Amino acid sequence: MTSTAPALGRATGRAQPRDRRKLADNLTGWGFAGPATLIILGFSLIPMVWALALSFTDSDLMSSGRNVGLDNYRALVADPVFHQALRNTGLLLFCYLPASLAAGLLVAVLLNRRVRGIGFYRTCFLVPYIASATSAGLLMGYIFDRDFGLLNGMLVKVGLPAQGLLSSPSQAMLVLTAIFFWTRFGFTVVIYLAALQEINKEILEAAAIDGAGRWAVFRHVIVPSVRHMTVFLAIWGVIDVLQFFDLVMTTTKGGPANATVTIVYYIWQLAFTYFTAGYGAAVAYTLFAGTLLLVVTGLLVARRRGAMR
């Protein structure tokens, strides 16, 4: 027993400084992460909880309002503007997402080459994405204006009739979809381009030696190699579309006749134009639930098909 006591004491002595260093490292880590954690709690989680409570009231943001239970959520079923916002957002998602993924991959393949001026071409696709949405909206508002727009001026000069564009209920949402595609397309290209540069060159060379043509290489080598990025971009695109607000705000403001109102823009109208914040919070949480459902479903389908391996 006497021989083991000094050894135990030495082991305990070595463990104590190690524990102190571990504690010091943890405190240092929380010292750096603490402010960011407080910001996240203060500006994200706490407002989310507050908005959830708000969705069960008839608050106008000036007062707490009275509790109305699930009345705000029941009102969504009979709200024609909410249904119109769902249709507009669904149309945007249906038109934008497949076109963005397909065209983004094709353009990335074209840009993944060593040719003269390739850096300039890559920059041209990225600039619309990094430009502010406000400036893009104001620019496109000028181009697609019905009376003084650049596009209608060009159409008239070549003998074609002027179009309603952003002032036409039948054309406005399609024009906004095209603008949205132009502003977001560069991000898809950059992500796909990064994925293409990670593909092993030996695989491409082996396919070429085996006699595979360009289409065969694209279909059987490139597309499977970037499918994990396709899943990421699809989920990112869904979230991006469901949050579509800025271009609507700077171009059409939901008009004409609610033809371009989206879910997020409708939430903004309810809270800050009509001062029905409780109902707006209910719409916001309905959007949150729908987004979560779409994202989780997409991840499960991708995992089942092996696209995330």
PDB file of N, CA and C in Angstrom, residues 148-233:
ATOM      1  N   PHE A 148     -42.009  53.856 -69.892  1.00  0.00           N
ATOM      2  CA  PHE A 148     -40.713  54.457 -70.200  1.00  0.00           C
ATOM      3  C   PHE A 148     -39.569  53.431 -70.151  1.00  0.00           C
ATOM      4  N   GLY A 149     -39.899  52.161 -70.122  1.00  0.00           N
ATOM      5  CA  GLY A 149     -38.884  51.131 -69.983  1.00  0.00           C
ATOM      6  C   GLY A 149     -38.041  50.926 -71.232  1.00  0.00           C
ATOM      7  N   LEU A 150     -36.833  50.475 -71.028  1.00  0.00           N
ATOM      8  CA  LEU A 150     -35.906  50.230 -72.123  1.00  0.00           C
ATOM      9  C   LEU A 150     -36.392  49.116 -73.040  1.00  0.00           C
ATOM     10  N   LEU A 151     -36.952  48.055 -72.468  1.00  0.00           N
ATOM     11  CA  LEU A 151     -37.393  46.921 -73.284  1.00  0.00           C
ATOM     12  C   LEU A 151     -38.535  47.302 -74.217  1.00  0.00           C
ATOM     13  N   ASN A 152     -39.537  47.988 -73.693  1.00  0.00           N
ATOM     14  CA  ASN A 152     -40.647  48.404 -74.548  1.00  0.00           C
ATOM     15  C   ASN A 152     -40.189  49.400 -75.611  1.00  0.00           C
ATOM     16  N   GLY A 153     -39.235  50.252 -75.274  1.00  0.00           N
ATOM     17  CA  GLY A 153     -38.689  51.177 -76.269  1.00  0.00           C
ATOM     18  C   GLY A 153     -38.046  50.427 -77.422  1.00  0.00           C
ATOM     19  N   MET A 154     -37.328  49.355 -77.132  1.00  0.00           N
ATOM     20  CA  MET A 154     -36.702  48.545 -78.177  1.00  0.00           C
ATOM     21  C   MET A 154     -37.751  47.807 -78.995  1.00  0.00           C
ATOM     22  N   LEU A 155     -38.804  47.304 -78.326  1.00  0.00           N
ATOM     23  CA  LEU A 155     -39.858  46.601 -79.059  1.00  0.00           C
ATOM     24  C   LEU A 155     -40.572  47.530 -80.041  1.00  0.00           C
ATOM     25  N   VAL A 156     -40.854  48.737 -79.610  1.00  0.00           N
ATOM     26  CA  VAL A 156     -41.542  49.695 -80.471  1.00  0.00           C
ATOM     27  C   VAL A 156     -40.673  50.061 -81.668  1.00  0.00           C
ATOM     28  N   LYS A 157     -39.363  50.182 -81.449  1.00  0.00           N
ATOM     29  CA  LYS A 157     -38.454  50.550 -82.533  1.00  0.00           C
ATOM     30  C   LYS A 157     -38.393  49.506 -83.633  1.00  0.00           C
ATOM     31  N   VAL A 158     -38.576  48.240 -83.263  1.00  0.00           N
ATOM     32  CA  VAL A 158     -38.533  47.177 -84.276  1.00  0.00           C
ATOM     33  C   VAL A 158     -39.925  46.827 -84.784  1.00  0.00           C
ATOM     34  N   GLY A 159     -40.935  47.616 -84.411  1.00  0.00           N
ATOM     35  CA  GLY A 159     -42.268  47.424 -84.944  1.00  0.00           C
ATOM     36  C   GLY A 159     -43.149  46.463 -84.180  1.00  0.00           C
ATOM     37  N   LEU A 160     -42.759  46.080 -82.985  1.00  0.00           N
ATOM     38  CA  LEU A 160     -43.558  45.172 -82.165  1.00  0.00           C
ATOM     39  C   LEU A 160     -44.354  45.967 -81.141  1.00  0.00           C
ATOM     40  N   PRO A 161     -45.511  45.464 -80.718  1.00  0.00           N
ATOM     41  CA  PRO A 161     -46.323  46.209 -79.737  1.00  0.00           C
ATOM     42  C   PRO A 161     -45.673  46.218 -78.358  1.00  0.00           C
ATOM     43  N   ALA A 162     -45.875  47.307 -77.631  1.00  0.00           N
ATOM     44  CA  ALA A 162     -45.371  47.395 -76.258  1.00  0.00           C
ATOM     45  C   ALA A 162     -46.144  46.436 -75.363  1.00  0.00           C
ATOM     46  N   GLN A 163     -45.450  45.917 -74.341  1.00  0.00           N
ATOM     47  CA  GLN A 163     -46.039  44.952 -73.427  1.00  0.00           C
ATOM     48  C   GLN A 163     -46.300  45.585 -72.056  1.00  0.00           C
ATOM     49  N   GLY A 164     -47.206  44.981 -71.325  1.00  0.00           N
ATOM     50  CA  GLY A 164     -47.518  45.493 -69.996  1.00  0.00           C
ATOM     51  C   GLY A 164     -46.407  45.217 -68.992  1.00  0.00           C
ATOM     52  N   LEU A 165     -45.743  44.074 -69.115  1.00  0.00           N
ATOM     53  CA  LEU A 165     -44.609  43.695 -68.275  1.00  0.00           C
ATOM     54  C   LEU A 165     -44.973  43.784 -66.789  1.00  0.00           C
ATOM     55  N   LEU A 166     -44.275  44.593 -66.014  1.00  0.00           N
ATOM     56  CA  LEU A 166     -44.523  44.663 -64.575  1.00  0.00           C
ATOM     57  C   LEU A 166     -45.866  45.292 -64.224  1.00  0.00           C
ATOM     58  N   SER A 167     -46.537  45.910 -65.200  1.00  0.00           N
ATOM     59  CA  SER A 167     -47.848  46.510 -64.950  1.00  0.00           C
ATOM     60  C   SER A 167     -48.984  45.612 -65.403  1.00  0.00           C
ATOM     61  N   SER A 168     -48.663  44.440 -65.929  1.00  0.00           N
ATOM     62  CA  SER A 168     -49.675  43.522 -66.421  1.00  0.00           C
ATOM     63  C   SER A 168     -49.885  42.384 -65.423  1.00  0.00           C
ATOM     64  N   PRO A 169     -51.123  42.138 -64.996  1.00  0.00           N
ATOM     65  CA  PRO A 169     -51.366  41.031 -64.055  1.00  0.00           C
ATOM     66  C   PRO A 169     -50.950  39.665 -64.603  1.00  0.00           C
ATOM     67  N   SER A 170     -50.999  39.501 -65.926  1.00  0.00           N
ATOM     68  CA  SER A 170     -50.645  38.210 -66.516  1.00  0.00           C
ATOM     69  C   SER A 170     -49.157  38.059 -66.777  1.00  0.00           C
ATOM     70  N   GLN A 171     -48.414  39.158 -66.817  1.00  0.00           N
ATOM     71  CA  GLN A 171     -46.999  39.096 -67.154  1.00  0.00           C
ATOM     72  C   GLN A 171     -46.082  39.421 -65.979  1.00  0.00           C
ATOM     73  N   ALA A 172     -46.577  40.123 -64.994  1.00  0.00           N
ATOM     74  CA  ALA A 172     -45.712  40.671 -63.942  1.00  0.00           C
ATOM     75  C   ALA A 172     -44.963  39.573 -63.191  1.00  0.00           C
ATOM     76  N   MET A 173     -45.650  38.479 -62.812  1.00  0.00           N
ATOM     77  CA  MET A 173     -44.987  37.434 -62.033  1.00  0.00           C
ATOM     78  C   MET A 173     -43.936  36.710 -62.860  1.00  0.00           C
ATOM     79  N   LEU A 174     -44.189  36.536 -64.149  1.00  0.00           N
ATOM     80  CA  LEU A 174     -43.200  35.898 -65.020  1.00  0.00           C
ATOM     81  C   LEU A 174     -41.967  36.785 -65.181  1.00  0.00           C
ATOM     82  N   VAL A 175     -42.188  38.088 -65.284  1.00  0.00           N
ATOM     83  CA  VAL A 175     -41.060  39.018 -65.382  1.00  0.00           C
ATOM     84  C   VAL A 175     -40.252  38.993 -64.086  1.00  0.00           C
ATOM     85  N   LEU A 176     -40.934  38.989 -62.946  1.00  0.00           N
ATOM     86  CA  LEU A 176     -40.229  38.916 -61.662  1.00  0.00           C
ATOM     87  C   LEU A 176     -39.451  37.612 -61.532  1.00  0.00           C
ATOM     88  N   THR A 177     -40.001  36.525 -62.045  1.00  0.00           N
ATOM     89  CA  THR A 177     -39.292  35.241 -62.019  1.00  0.00           C
ATOM     90  C   THR A 177     -38.008  35.326 -62.825  1.00  0.00           C
ATOM     91  N   ALA A 178     -38.075  35.974 -63.991  1.00  0.00           N
ATOM     92  CA  ALA A 178     -36.874  36.144 -64.812  1.00  0.00           C
ATOM     93  C   ALA A 178     -35.835  37.006 -64.099  1.00  0.00           C
ATOM     94  N   ILE A 179     -36.291  38.062 -63.431  1.00  0.00           N
ATOM     95  CA  ILE A 179     -35.363  38.918 -62.685  1.00  0.00           C
ATOM     96  C   ILE A 179     -34.738  38.141 -61.528  1.00  0.00           C
ATOM     97  N   PHE A 180     -35.551  37.382 -60.827  1.00  0.00           N
ATOM     98  CA  PHE A 180     -35.051  36.580 -59.711  1.00  0.00           C
ATOM     99  C   PHE A 180     -34.006  35.577 -60.204  1.00  0.00           C
ATOM    100  N   PHE A 181     -34.277  34.946 -61.331  1.00  0.00           N
ATOM    101  CA  PHE A 181     -33.320  33.998 -61.920  1.00  0.00           C
ATOM    102  C   PHE A 181     -32.002  34.703 -62.227  1.00  0.00           C
ATOM    103  N   TRP A 182     -32.073  35.884 -62.790  1.00  0.00           N
ATOM    104  CA  TRP A 182     -30.864  36.630 -63.155  1.00  0.00           C
ATOM    105  C   TRP A 182     -30.034  36.990 -61.929  1.00  0.00           C
ATOM    106  N   THR A 183     -30.701  37.346 -60.838  1.00  0.00           N
ATOM    107  CA  THR A 183     -29.962  37.773 -59.646  1.00  0.00           C
ATOM    108  C   THR A 183     -29.409  36.601 -58.840  1.00  0.00           C
ATOM    109  N   ARG A 184     -30.007  35.408 -58.934  1.00  0.00           N
ATOM    110  CA  ARG A 184     -29.576  34.272 -58.115  1.00  0.00           C
ATOM    111  C   ARG A 184     -28.780  33.227 -58.882  1.00  0.00           C
ATOM    112  N   PHE A 185     -28.828  33.286 -60.200  1.00  0.00           N
ATOM    113  CA  PHE A 185     -28.230  32.256 -61.039  1.00  0.00           C
ATOM    114  C   PHE A 185     -26.730  32.112 -60.805  1.00  0.00           C
ATOM    115  N   GLY A 186     -26.045  33.216 -60.551  1.00  0.00           N
ATOM    116  CA  GLY A 186     -24.594  33.185 -60.374  1.00  0.00           C
ATOM    117  C   GLY A 186     -24.159  32.319 -59.209  1.00  0.00           C
ATOM    118  N   PHE A 187     -24.936  32.301 -58.137  1.00  0.00           N
ATOM    119  CA  PHE A 187     -24.589  31.474 -56.983  1.00  0.00           C
ATOM    120  C   PHE A 187     -24.598  29.999 -57.356  1.00  0.00           C
ATOM    121  N   THR A 188     -25.598  29.574 -58.111  1.00  0.00           N
ATOM    122  CA  THR A 188     -25.680  28.178 -58.551  1.00  0.00           C
ATOM    123  C   THR A 188     -24.477  27.810 -59.405  1.00  0.00           C
ATOM    124  N   VAL A 189     -24.092  28.706 -60.302  1.00  0.00           N
ATOM    125  CA  VAL A 189     -22.945  28.446 -61.172  1.00  0.00           C
ATOM    126  C   VAL A 189     -21.667  28.296 -60.358  1.00  0.00           C
ATOM    127  N   VAL A 190     -21.449  29.177 -59.396  1.00  0.00           N
ATOM    128  CA  VAL A 190     -20.223  29.137 -58.593  1.00  0.00           C
ATOM    129  C   VAL A 190     -20.139  27.847 -57.779  1.00  0.00           C
ATOM    130  N   ILE A 191     -21.251  27.432 -57.164  1.00  0.00           N
ATOM    131  CA  ILE A 191     -21.246  26.203 -56.360  1.00  0.00           C
ATOM    132  C   ILE A 191     -20.980  24.986 -57.242  1.00  0.00           C
ATOM    133  N   TYR A 192     -21.643  24.914 -58.383  1.00  0.00           N
ATOM    134  CA  TYR A 192     -21.396  23.796 -59.294  1.00  0.00           C
ATOM    135  C   TYR A 192     -19.966  23.817 -59.821  1.00  0.00           C
ATOM    136  N   LEU A 193     -19.436  24.998 -60.081  1.00  0.00           N
ATOM    137  CA  LEU A 193     -18.070  25.111 -60.586  1.00  0.00           C
ATOM    138  C   LEU A 193     -17.074  24.590 -59.554  1.00  0.00           C
ATOM    139  N   ALA A 194     -17.309  24.907 -58.292  1.00  0.00           N
ATOM    140  CA  ALA A 194     -16.439  24.392 -57.233  1.00  0.00           C
ATOM    141  C   ALA A 194     -16.529  22.868 -57.144  1.00  0.00           C
ATOM    142  N   ALA A 195     -17.741  22.319 -57.318  1.00  0.00           N
ATOM    143  CA  ALA A 195     -17.907  20.861 -57.271  1.00  0.00           C
ATOM    144  C   ALA A 195     -17.224  20.198 -58.458  1.00  0.00           C
ATOM    145  N   LEU A 196     -17.293  20.804 -59.621  1.00  0.00           N
ATOM    146  CA  LEU A 196     -16.659  20.223 -60.812  1.00  0.00           C
ATOM    147  C   LEU A 196     -15.143  20.165 -60.672  1.00  0.00           C
ATOM    148  N   GLN A 197     -14.575  21.157 -60.030  1.00  0.00           N
ATOM    149  CA  GLN A 197     -13.121  21.183 -59.864  1.00  0.00           C
ATOM    150  C   GLN A 197     -12.624  20.154 -58.853  1.00  0.00           C
ATOM    151  N   GLU A 198     -13.550  19.543 -58.096  1.00  0.00           N
ATOM    152  CA  GLU A 198     -13.178  18.491 -57.155  1.00  0.00           C
ATOM    153  C   GLU A 198     -13.246  17.098 -57.777  1.00  0.00           C
ATOM    154  N   ILE A 199     -13.780  16.999 -59.001  1.00  0.00           N
ATOM    155  CA  ILE A 199     -13.864  15.696 -59.661  1.00  0.00           C
ATOM    156  C   ILE A 199     -12.470  15.246 -60.068  1.00  0.00           C
ATOM    157  N   ASN A 200     -12.154  14.006 -59.787  1.00  0.00           N
ATOM    158  CA  ASN A 200     -10.851  13.440 -60.133  1.00  0.00           C
ATOM    159  C   ASN A 200     -10.667  13.450 -61.649  1.00  0.00           C
ATOM    160  N   LYS A 201      -9.620  14.106 -62.124  1.00  0.00           N
ATOM    161  CA  LYS A 201      -9.359  14.203 -63.559  1.00  0.00           C
ATOM    162  C   LYS A 201      -9.093  12.843 -64.178  1.00  0.00           C
ATOM    163  N   GLU A 202      -8.569  11.918 -63.376  1.00  0.00           N
ATOM    164  CA  GLU A 202      -8.276  10.595 -63.907  1.00  0.00           C
ATOM    165  C   GLU A 202      -9.545   9.864 -64.323  1.00  0.00           C
ATOM    166  N   ILE A 203     -10.653  10.118 -63.610  1.00  0.00           N
ATOM    167  CA  ILE A 203     -11.920   9.492 -63.971  1.00  0.00           C
ATOM    168  C   ILE A 203     -12.389  10.012 -65.330  1.00  0.00           C
ATOM    169  N   LEU A 204     -12.272  11.311 -65.543  1.00  0.00           N
ATOM    170  CA  LEU A 204     -12.672  11.888 -66.827  1.00  0.00           C
ATOM    171  C   LEU A 204     -11.789  11.375 -67.958  1.00  0.00           C
ATOM    172  N   GLU A 205     -10.482  11.279 -67.692  1.00  0.00           N
ATOM    173  CA  GLU A 205      -9.570  10.769 -68.709  1.00  0.00           C
ATOM    174  C   GLU A 205      -9.848   9.306 -69.030  1.00  0.00           C
ATOM    175  N   ALA A 206     -10.157   8.500 -68.002  1.00  0.00           N
ATOM    176  CA  ALA A 206     -10.466   7.090 -68.223  1.00  0.00           C
ATOM    177  C   ALA A 206     -11.733   6.934 -69.055  1.00  0.00           C
ATOM    178  N   ALA A 207     -12.735   7.785 -68.789  1.00  0.00           N
ATOM    179  CA  ALA A 207     -13.968   7.726 -69.576  1.00  0.00           C
ATOM    180  C   ALA A 207     -13.711   8.089 -71.028  1.00  0.00           C
ATOM    181  N   ALA A 208     -12.840   9.076 -71.253  1.00  0.00           N
ATOM    182  CA  ALA A 208     -12.509   9.465 -72.619  1.00  0.00           C
ATOM    183  C   ALA A 208     -11.752   8.352 -73.341  1.00  0.00           C
ATOM    184  N   ILE A 209     -10.840   7.689 -72.634  1.00  0.00           N
ATOM    185  CA  ILE A 209     -10.078   6.586 -73.235  1.00  0.00           C
ATOM    186  C   ILE A 209     -11.001   5.427 -73.600  1.00  0.00           C
ATOM    187  N   ASP A 210     -12.033   5.194 -72.775  1.00  0.00           N
ATOM    188  CA  ASP A 210     -12.982   4.115 -73.045  1.00  0.00           C
ATOM    189  C   ASP A 210     -13.947   4.445 -74.171  1.00  0.00           C
ATOM    190  N   GLY A 211     -13.820   5.639 -74.729  1.00  0.00           N
ATOM    191  CA  GLY A 211     -14.646   6.006 -75.874  1.00  0.00           C
ATOM    192  C   GLY A 211     -15.933   6.727 -75.538  1.00  0.00           C
ATOM    193  N   ALA A 212     -16.081   7.166 -74.303  1.00  0.00           N
ATOM    194  CA  ALA A 212     -17.302   7.886 -73.917  1.00  0.00           C
ATOM    195  C   ALA A 212     -17.303   9.277 -74.533  1.00  0.00           C
ATOM    196  N   GLY A 213     -18.435   9.655 -75.120  1.00  0.00           N
ATOM    197  CA  GLY A 213     -18.572  10.990 -75.693  1.00  0.00           C
ATOM    198  C   GLY A 213     -18.853  12.030 -74.628  1.00  0.00           C
ATOM    199  N   ARG A 214     -18.995  13.261 -75.058  1.00  0.00           N
ATOM    200  CA  ARG A 214     -19.217  14.341 -74.094  1.00  0.00           C
ATOM    201  C   ARG A 214     -20.528  14.156 -73.332  1.00  0.00           C
ATOM    202  N   TRP A 215     -21.580  13.757 -74.050  1.00  0.00           N
ATOM    203  CA  TRP A 215     -22.861  13.568 -73.381  1.00  0.00           C
ATOM    204  C   TRP A 215     -22.795  12.419 -72.389  1.00  0.00           C
ATOM    205  N   ALA A 216     -22.125  11.328 -72.761  1.00  0.00           N
ATOM    206  CA  ALA A 216     -21.994  10.182 -71.862  1.00  0.00           C
ATOM    207  C   ALA A 216     -21.194  10.552 -70.614  1.00  0.00           C
ATOM    208  N   VAL A 217     -20.121  11.325 -70.797  1.00  0.00           N
ATOM    209  CA  VAL A 217     -19.326  11.768 -69.646  1.00  0.00           C
ATOM    210  C   VAL A 217     -20.161  12.668 -68.742  1.00  0.00           C
ATOM    211  N   PHE A 218     -20.911  13.560 -69.363  1.00  0.00           N
ATOM    212  CA  PHE A 218     -21.753  14.467 -68.572  1.00  0.00           C
ATOM    213  C   PHE A 218     -22.808  13.700 -67.786  1.00  0.00           C
ATOM    214  N   ARG A 219     -23.461  12.761 -68.442  1.00  0.00           N
ATOM    215  CA  ARG A 219     -24.575  12.050 -67.810  1.00  0.00           C
ATOM    216  C   ARG A 219     -24.117  11.033 -66.778  1.00  0.00           C
ATOM    217  N   HIS A 220     -23.055  10.291 -67.077  1.00  0.00           N
ATOM    218  CA  HIS A 220     -22.673   9.167 -66.222  1.00  0.00           C
ATOM    219  C   HIS A 220     -21.518   9.476 -65.268  1.00  0.00           C
ATOM    220  N   VAL A 221     -20.827  10.583 -65.480  1.00  0.00           N
ATOM    221  CA  VAL A 221     -19.703  10.920 -64.610  1.00  0.00           C
ATOM    222  C   VAL A 221     -19.959  12.230 -63.861  1.00  0.00           C
ATOM    223  N   ILE A 222     -20.247  13.285 -64.609  1.00  0.00           N
ATOM    224  CA  ILE A 222     -20.358  14.609 -63.990  1.00  0.00           C
ATOM    225  C   ILE A 222     -21.610  14.724 -63.122  1.00  0.00           C
ATOM    226  N   VAL A 223     -22.762  14.363 -63.669  1.00  0.00           N
ATOM    227  CA  VAL A 223     -24.008  14.509 -62.908  1.00  0.00           C
ATOM    228  C   VAL A 223     -23.988  13.704 -61.603  1.00  0.00           C
ATOM    229  N   PRO A 224     -23.590  12.408 -61.612  1.00  0.00           N
ATOM    230  CA  PRO A 224     -23.518  11.692 -60.328  1.00  0.00           C
ATOM    231  C   PRO A 224     -22.486  12.269 -59.363  1.00  0.00           C
ATOM    232  N   SER A 225     -21.413  12.853 -59.890  1.00  0.00           N
ATOM    233  CA  SER A 225     -20.352  13.376 -59.022  1.00  0.00           C
ATOM    234  C   SER A 225     -20.777  14.637 -58.287  1.00  0.00           C
ATOM    235  N   VAL A 226     -21.731  15.366 -58.825  1.00  0.00           N
ATOM    236  CA  VAL A 226     -22.146  16.627 -58.200  1.00  0.00           C
ATOM    237  C   VAL A 226     -23.544  16.529 -57.593  1.00  0.00           C
ATOM    238  N   ARG A 227     -24.072  15.317 -57.436  1.00  0.00           N
ATOM    239  CA  ARG A 227     -25.443  15.200 -56.949  1.00  0.00           C
ATOM    240  C   ARG A 227     -25.600  15.706 -55.524  1.00  0.00           C
ATOM    241  N   HIS A 228     -24.540  15.596 -54.696  1.00  0.00           N
ATOM    242  CA  HIS A 228     -24.643  16.129 -53.337  1.00  0.00           C
ATOM    243  C   HIS A 228     -24.791  17.639 -53.360  1.00  0.00           C
ATOM    244  N   MET A 229     -24.114  18.293 -54.306  1.00  0.00           N
ATOM    245  CA  MET A 229     -24.270  19.737 -54.454  1.00  0.00           C
ATOM    246  C   MET A 229     -25.639  20.084 -55.027  1.00  0.00           C
ATOM    247  N   THR A 230     -26.175  19.207 -55.860  1.00  0.00           N
ATOM    248  CA  THR A 230     -27.518  19.431 -56.388  1.00  0.00           C
ATOM    249  C   THR A 230     -28.548  19.425 -55.265  1.00  0.00           C
ATOM    250  N   VAL A 231     -28.387  18.510 -54.317  1.00  0.00           N
ATOM    251  CA  VAL A 231     -29.283  18.476 -53.157  1.00  0.00           C
ATOM    252  C   VAL A 231     -29.168  19.769 -52.362  1.00  0.00           C
ATOM    253  N   PHE A 232     -27.928  20.198 -52.115  1.00  0.00           N
ATOM    254  CA  PHE A 232     -27.713  21.450 -51.375  1.00  0.00           C
ATOM    255  C   PHE A 232     -28.349  22.637 -52.088  1.00  0.00           C
ATOM    256  N   LEU A 233     -28.124  22.735 -53.401  1.00  0.00           N
ATOM    257  CA  LEU A 233     -28.656  23.870 -54.152  1.00  0.00           C
ATOM    258  C   LEU A 233     -30.174  23.819 -54.245  1.00  0.00           C
TER     259      LEU A 233
END
